[in-house]
XYZ file of C-alpha atoms in Angstrom:
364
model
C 29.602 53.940 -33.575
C 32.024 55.654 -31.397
C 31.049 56.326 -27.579
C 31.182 60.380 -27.072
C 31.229 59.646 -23.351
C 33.823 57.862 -23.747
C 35.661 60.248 -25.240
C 35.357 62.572 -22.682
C 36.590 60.998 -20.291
C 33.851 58.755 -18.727
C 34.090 54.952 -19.455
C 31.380 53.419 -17.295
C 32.671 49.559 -18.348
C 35.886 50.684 -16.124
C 34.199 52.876 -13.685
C 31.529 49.891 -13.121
C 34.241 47.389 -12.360
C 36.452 49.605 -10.171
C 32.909 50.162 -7.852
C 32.627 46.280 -7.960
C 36.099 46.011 -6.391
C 35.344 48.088 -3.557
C 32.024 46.345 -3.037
C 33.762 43.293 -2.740
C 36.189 44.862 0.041
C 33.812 47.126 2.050
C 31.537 43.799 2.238
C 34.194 42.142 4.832
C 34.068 44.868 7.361
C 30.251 44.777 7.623
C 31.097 42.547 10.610
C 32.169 45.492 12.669
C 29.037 46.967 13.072
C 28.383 43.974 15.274
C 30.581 45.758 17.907
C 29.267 49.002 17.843
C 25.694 47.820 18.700
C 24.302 47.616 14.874
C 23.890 45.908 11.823
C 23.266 46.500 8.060
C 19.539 45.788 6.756
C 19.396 43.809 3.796
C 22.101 43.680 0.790
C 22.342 47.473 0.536
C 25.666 48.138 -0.713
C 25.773 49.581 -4.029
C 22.270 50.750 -3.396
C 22.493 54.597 -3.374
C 22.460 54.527 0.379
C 23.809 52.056 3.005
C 20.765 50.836 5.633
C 21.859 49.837 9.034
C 19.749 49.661 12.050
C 21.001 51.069 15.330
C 18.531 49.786 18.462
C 15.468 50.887 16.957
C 16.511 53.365 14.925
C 16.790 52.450 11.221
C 19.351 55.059 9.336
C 20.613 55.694 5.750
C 23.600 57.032 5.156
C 25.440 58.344 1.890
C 28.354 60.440 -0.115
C 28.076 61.646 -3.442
C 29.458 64.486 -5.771
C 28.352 66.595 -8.124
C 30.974 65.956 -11.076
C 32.604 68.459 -13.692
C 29.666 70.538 -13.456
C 31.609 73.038 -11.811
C 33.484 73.299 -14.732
C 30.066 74.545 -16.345
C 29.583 77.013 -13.493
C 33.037 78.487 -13.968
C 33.004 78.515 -17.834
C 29.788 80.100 -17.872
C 30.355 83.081 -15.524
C 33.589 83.843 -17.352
C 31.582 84.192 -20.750
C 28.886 86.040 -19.174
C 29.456 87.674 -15.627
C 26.906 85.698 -14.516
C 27.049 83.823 -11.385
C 25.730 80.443 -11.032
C 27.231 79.075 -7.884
C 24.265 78.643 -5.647
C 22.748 76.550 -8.433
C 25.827 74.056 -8.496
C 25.503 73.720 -4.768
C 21.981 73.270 -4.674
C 22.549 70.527 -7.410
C 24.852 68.885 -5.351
C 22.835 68.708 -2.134
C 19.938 67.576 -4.291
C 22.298 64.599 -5.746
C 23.240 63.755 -2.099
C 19.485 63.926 -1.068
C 17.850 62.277 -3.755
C 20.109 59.110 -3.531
C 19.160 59.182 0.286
C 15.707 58.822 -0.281
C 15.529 55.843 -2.777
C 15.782 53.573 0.295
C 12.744 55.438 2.234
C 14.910 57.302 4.358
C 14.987 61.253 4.746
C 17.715 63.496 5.445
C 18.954 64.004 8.952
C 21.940 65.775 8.485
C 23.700 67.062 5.134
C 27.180 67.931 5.555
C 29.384 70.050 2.469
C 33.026 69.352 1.029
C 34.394 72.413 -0.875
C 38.004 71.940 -2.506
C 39.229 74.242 -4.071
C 42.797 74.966 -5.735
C 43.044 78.229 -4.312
C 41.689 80.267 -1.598
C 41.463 83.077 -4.007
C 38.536 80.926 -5.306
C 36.099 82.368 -2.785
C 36.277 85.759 -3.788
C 33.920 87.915 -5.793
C 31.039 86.420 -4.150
C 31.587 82.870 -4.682
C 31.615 81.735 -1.604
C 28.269 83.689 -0.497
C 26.950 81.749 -3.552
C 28.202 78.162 -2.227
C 26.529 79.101 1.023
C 23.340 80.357 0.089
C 22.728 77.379 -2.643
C 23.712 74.547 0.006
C 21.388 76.012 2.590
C 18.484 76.289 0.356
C 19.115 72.364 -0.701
C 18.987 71.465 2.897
C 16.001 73.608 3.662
C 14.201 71.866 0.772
C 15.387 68.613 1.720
C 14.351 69.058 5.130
C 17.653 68.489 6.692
C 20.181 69.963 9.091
C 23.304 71.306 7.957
C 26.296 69.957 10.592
C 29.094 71.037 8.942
C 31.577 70.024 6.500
C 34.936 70.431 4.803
C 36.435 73.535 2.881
C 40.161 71.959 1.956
C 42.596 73.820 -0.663
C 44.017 71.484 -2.601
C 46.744 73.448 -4.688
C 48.698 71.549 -7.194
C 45.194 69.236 -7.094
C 42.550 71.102 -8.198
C 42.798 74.071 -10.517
C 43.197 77.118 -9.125
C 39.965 78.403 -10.531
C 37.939 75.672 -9.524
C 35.661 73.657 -6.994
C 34.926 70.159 -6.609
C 31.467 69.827 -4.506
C 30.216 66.545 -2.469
C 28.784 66.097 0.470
C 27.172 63.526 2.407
C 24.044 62.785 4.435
C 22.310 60.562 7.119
C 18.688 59.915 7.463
C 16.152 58.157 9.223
C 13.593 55.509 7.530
C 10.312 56.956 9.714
C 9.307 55.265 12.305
C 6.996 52.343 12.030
C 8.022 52.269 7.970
C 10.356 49.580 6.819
C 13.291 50.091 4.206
C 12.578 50.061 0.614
C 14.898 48.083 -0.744
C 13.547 46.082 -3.358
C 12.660 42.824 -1.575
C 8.902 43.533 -1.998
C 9.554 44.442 -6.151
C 6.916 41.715 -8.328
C 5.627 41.620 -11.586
C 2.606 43.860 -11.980
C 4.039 46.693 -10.166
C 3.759 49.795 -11.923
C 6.474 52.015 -12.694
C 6.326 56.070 -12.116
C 8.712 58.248 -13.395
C 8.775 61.902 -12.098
C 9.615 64.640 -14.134
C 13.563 66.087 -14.220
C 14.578 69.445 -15.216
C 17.499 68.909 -17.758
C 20.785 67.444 -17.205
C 21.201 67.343 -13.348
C 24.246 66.318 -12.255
C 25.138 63.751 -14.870
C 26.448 64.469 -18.566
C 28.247 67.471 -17.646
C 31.935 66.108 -19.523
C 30.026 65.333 -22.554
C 27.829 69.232 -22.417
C 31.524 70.382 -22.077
C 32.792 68.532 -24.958
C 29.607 69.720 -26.863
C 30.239 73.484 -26.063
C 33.880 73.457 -26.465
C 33.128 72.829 -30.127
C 30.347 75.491 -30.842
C 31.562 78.650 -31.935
C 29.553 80.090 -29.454
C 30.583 77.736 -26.603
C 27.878 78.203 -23.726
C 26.557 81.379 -25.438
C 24.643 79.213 -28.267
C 21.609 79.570 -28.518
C 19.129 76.789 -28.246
C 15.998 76.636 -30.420
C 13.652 78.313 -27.578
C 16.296 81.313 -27.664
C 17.796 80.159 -24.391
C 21.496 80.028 -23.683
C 23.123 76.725 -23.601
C 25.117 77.336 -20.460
C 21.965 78.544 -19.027
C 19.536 75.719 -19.605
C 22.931 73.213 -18.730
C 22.893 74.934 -14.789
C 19.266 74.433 -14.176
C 19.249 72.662 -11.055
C 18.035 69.032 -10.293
C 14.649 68.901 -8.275
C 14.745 67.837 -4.840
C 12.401 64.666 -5.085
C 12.912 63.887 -1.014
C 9.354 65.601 -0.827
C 7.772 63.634 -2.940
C 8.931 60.664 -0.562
C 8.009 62.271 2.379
C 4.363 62.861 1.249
C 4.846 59.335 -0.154
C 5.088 58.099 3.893
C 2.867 60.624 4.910
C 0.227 58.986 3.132
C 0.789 55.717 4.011
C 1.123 54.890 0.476
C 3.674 52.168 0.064
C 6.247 51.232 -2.928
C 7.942 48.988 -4.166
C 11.863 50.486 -4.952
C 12.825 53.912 -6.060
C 15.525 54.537 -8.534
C 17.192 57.845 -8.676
C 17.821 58.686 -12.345
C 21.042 59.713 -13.269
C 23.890 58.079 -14.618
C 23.348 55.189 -17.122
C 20.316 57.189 -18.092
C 17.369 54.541 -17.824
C 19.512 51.428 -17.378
C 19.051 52.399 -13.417
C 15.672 51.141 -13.755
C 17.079 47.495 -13.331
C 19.185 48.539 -10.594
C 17.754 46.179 -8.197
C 19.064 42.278 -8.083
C 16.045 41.107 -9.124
C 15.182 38.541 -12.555
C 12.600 40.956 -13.627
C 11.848 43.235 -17.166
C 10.916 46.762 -16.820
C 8.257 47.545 -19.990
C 8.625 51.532 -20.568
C 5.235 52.382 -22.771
C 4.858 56.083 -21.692
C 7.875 58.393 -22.051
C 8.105 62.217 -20.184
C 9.135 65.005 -22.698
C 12.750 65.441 -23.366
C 13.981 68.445 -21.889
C 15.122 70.868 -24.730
C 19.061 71.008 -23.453
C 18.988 67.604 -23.441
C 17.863 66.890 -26.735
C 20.563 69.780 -28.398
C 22.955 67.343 -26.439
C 21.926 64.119 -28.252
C 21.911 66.300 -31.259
C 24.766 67.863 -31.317
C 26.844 64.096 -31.407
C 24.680 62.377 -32.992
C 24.019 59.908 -30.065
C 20.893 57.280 -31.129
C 18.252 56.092 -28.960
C 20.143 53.638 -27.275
C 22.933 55.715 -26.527
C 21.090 58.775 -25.119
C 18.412 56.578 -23.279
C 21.434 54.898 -21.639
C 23.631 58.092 -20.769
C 21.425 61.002 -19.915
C 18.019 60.925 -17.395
C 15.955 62.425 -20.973
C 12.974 63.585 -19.039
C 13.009 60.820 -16.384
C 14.630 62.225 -12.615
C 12.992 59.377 -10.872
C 11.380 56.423 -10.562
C 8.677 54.886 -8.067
C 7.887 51.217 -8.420
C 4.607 50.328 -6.653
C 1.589 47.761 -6.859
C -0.222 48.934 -9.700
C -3.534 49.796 -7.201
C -1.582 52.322 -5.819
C 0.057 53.883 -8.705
C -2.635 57.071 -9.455
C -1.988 57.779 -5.569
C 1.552 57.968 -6.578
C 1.301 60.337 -8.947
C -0.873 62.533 -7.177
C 1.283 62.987 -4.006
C 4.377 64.260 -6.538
C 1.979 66.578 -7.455
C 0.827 67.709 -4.683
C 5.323 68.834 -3.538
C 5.366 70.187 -7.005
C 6.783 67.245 -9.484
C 5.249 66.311 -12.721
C 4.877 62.361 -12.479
C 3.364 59.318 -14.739
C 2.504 55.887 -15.006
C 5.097 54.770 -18.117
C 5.320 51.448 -17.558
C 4.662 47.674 -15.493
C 7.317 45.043 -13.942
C 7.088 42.140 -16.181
C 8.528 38.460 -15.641
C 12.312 38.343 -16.091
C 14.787 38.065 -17.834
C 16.103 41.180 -15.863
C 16.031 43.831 -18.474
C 14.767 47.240 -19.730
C 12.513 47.855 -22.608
C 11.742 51.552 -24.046
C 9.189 51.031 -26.741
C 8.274 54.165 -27.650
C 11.910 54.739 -28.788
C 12.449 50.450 -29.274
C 15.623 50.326 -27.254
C 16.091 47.452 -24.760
C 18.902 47.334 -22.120
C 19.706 43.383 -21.076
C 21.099 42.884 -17.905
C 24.705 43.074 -18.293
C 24.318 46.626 -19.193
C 24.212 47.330 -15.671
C 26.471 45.440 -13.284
C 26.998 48.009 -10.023
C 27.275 45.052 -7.937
């Protein structure tokens, strides 16, 4: 079977291996941290934040993008009128965020990049949109916004476009110590918290997808919705969830931010441990039209898009209800789906019987 993800442009086997080259690099000038007074906390790179302690300050830090999903923004208004900037740019700040948090720490400070390919990008409203979605994100997230970058980029970037990232630097709170997957064992129980539809991973392959409906974005999925519509749903902004998480005083184990290589992240720690999926969230409706539409099977879809799964909260199985009721208490849906099991490190979905070994995920 051919790889549609692949064929629109996103090969994770090269991808993968290019982030394992820079690993490899950025790991020799960890030493210079010594000079400025700090050092890094644990074997954090390619987590998705870096964890260095300053005095006794322990801080996160981390950039990320949001992806072609712009593209979806932009296609969208121009079949519809329909604005849906400050939804991309709260998607992005949630992206930023939600990495953040998978190491305990929450957002300090959030700052924006905006390229665009032409200044004539802002107008129409555009750039009010930008604005108002970022600052939401923050407000949700809890964090400042410093500042940023709004660079043109003509000849780079197409004229009618925007490429949104950002990055961020938090604080694990006082008295609380790093998650970082040291304290992951067999037995623990594994949480997954609810996502809203494709967040800001997939969005090559939706494109593909629409580019080859007659009605592009304007197709209607079975609920009557708009596919362009249900594709721009934001992410949630699980740094909340964390939050009440420590102001409980209810520890875990590792967090894993869902996004791409769909539930393959769930063995994104180091560890020679199996990750028994028994319980499975429902399958957002865009989502499914996705896997539909080319044909992907279980394996493939479980092991490109989040289907239904944001995030996931590994804890000691005593504490796992509490889990679950602190996401609901900030708002997200959340269940126990599965346990840590001995190793060999690997993923198993049973209610779809799809199992990711090991090599299937190789960030580091």
């Amino acid at each position: 079977m051919t790889d549609p993800y692949r064929e629109a442009g996103v090969d994770y086997d090269v991808l993968d291996a290019a982030k394992r080259d820079a690993l490899t690099a950025a790991a020799t000038t960890l030493g210079n941290l010594d000079a400025l007074g700090g050092r890094p906390v644990g074997d954090t790179l390619g987590e998705p934040a870096f964890v260095f302690q300053v005095d006794d300050l322990v801080l996160a830090v981390v950039l990320e993008c949001l992806g072609t999903k712009s593209v979806l923004a932009r296609e969208y208004e121009e079949a519809t009128g329909l604005d849906r900037f400050a939804d991309i740019a709260y998607d992005t700040v949630a992206a930023i965020a939600n990495d953040l948090c998978c190491v305990g720490a929450l957002p300090f400070v959030i700052n924006a990049y905006f390229a665009t390919g032409s200044a004539d990008f802002y107008s129409g409203g555009r750039g009010q949109s930008l604005v108002s979605g970022w600052k939401r994100g923050c407000e949700d997230a809890g964090a400042a916004w410093g500042g940023g970058e709004s660079p043109t980029l003509a000849g780079l970037i197409a004229e009618s476009d925007v490429e949104l990232a950002g990055s961020a630097v938090g604080r694990v709170p006082a008295g609380a110590r790093p998650v970082l997957g040291d304290a992951l064992a067999q037995g623990d129980a594994i949480v997954l918290l609810a996502s809203t539809g494709l967040h800001a991973n997939g969005a090559s392959l939706a494109r593909r997808v629409a580019a080859d409906l007659p009605d592009g974005l304007r197709t209607k999925l079975p609920s009557g919705r708009e596919l362009g519509d249900a594709l721009l749903v934001p992410a949630p902004m699980y740094v909340p969830v964390v939050a009440e998480l420590a102001r409980r005083g209810i520890e875990v184990s590792y967090m894993s931010h869902i996004t791409g290589h769909g539930l393959r992240k769930l063995m994104r720690a180091r560890r020679d441990l199996s990750y028994e999926i028994d319980r499975l969230p429902d399958v957002p409706e865009v989502l499914s039209f996705l896997v539909d539409a080319v044909d992907l099977d279980p394996s493939a879809a479980y092991g490109t898009f989040n289907m239904g799964a944001g995030f996931a909260i590994f804890c000691p199985e005593p504490a796992a209800s509490a889990v679950v009721e602190a996401a609901g208490a900030v708002g997200i849906d959340a269940m126990v789906a599965g346990r840590v099991r001995p190793g060999p490190r690997a993923v198993h979905v049973a209610p779809v019987d799809v199992t990711f070994s090991g090599e299937q995920l190789e960030l580091r």
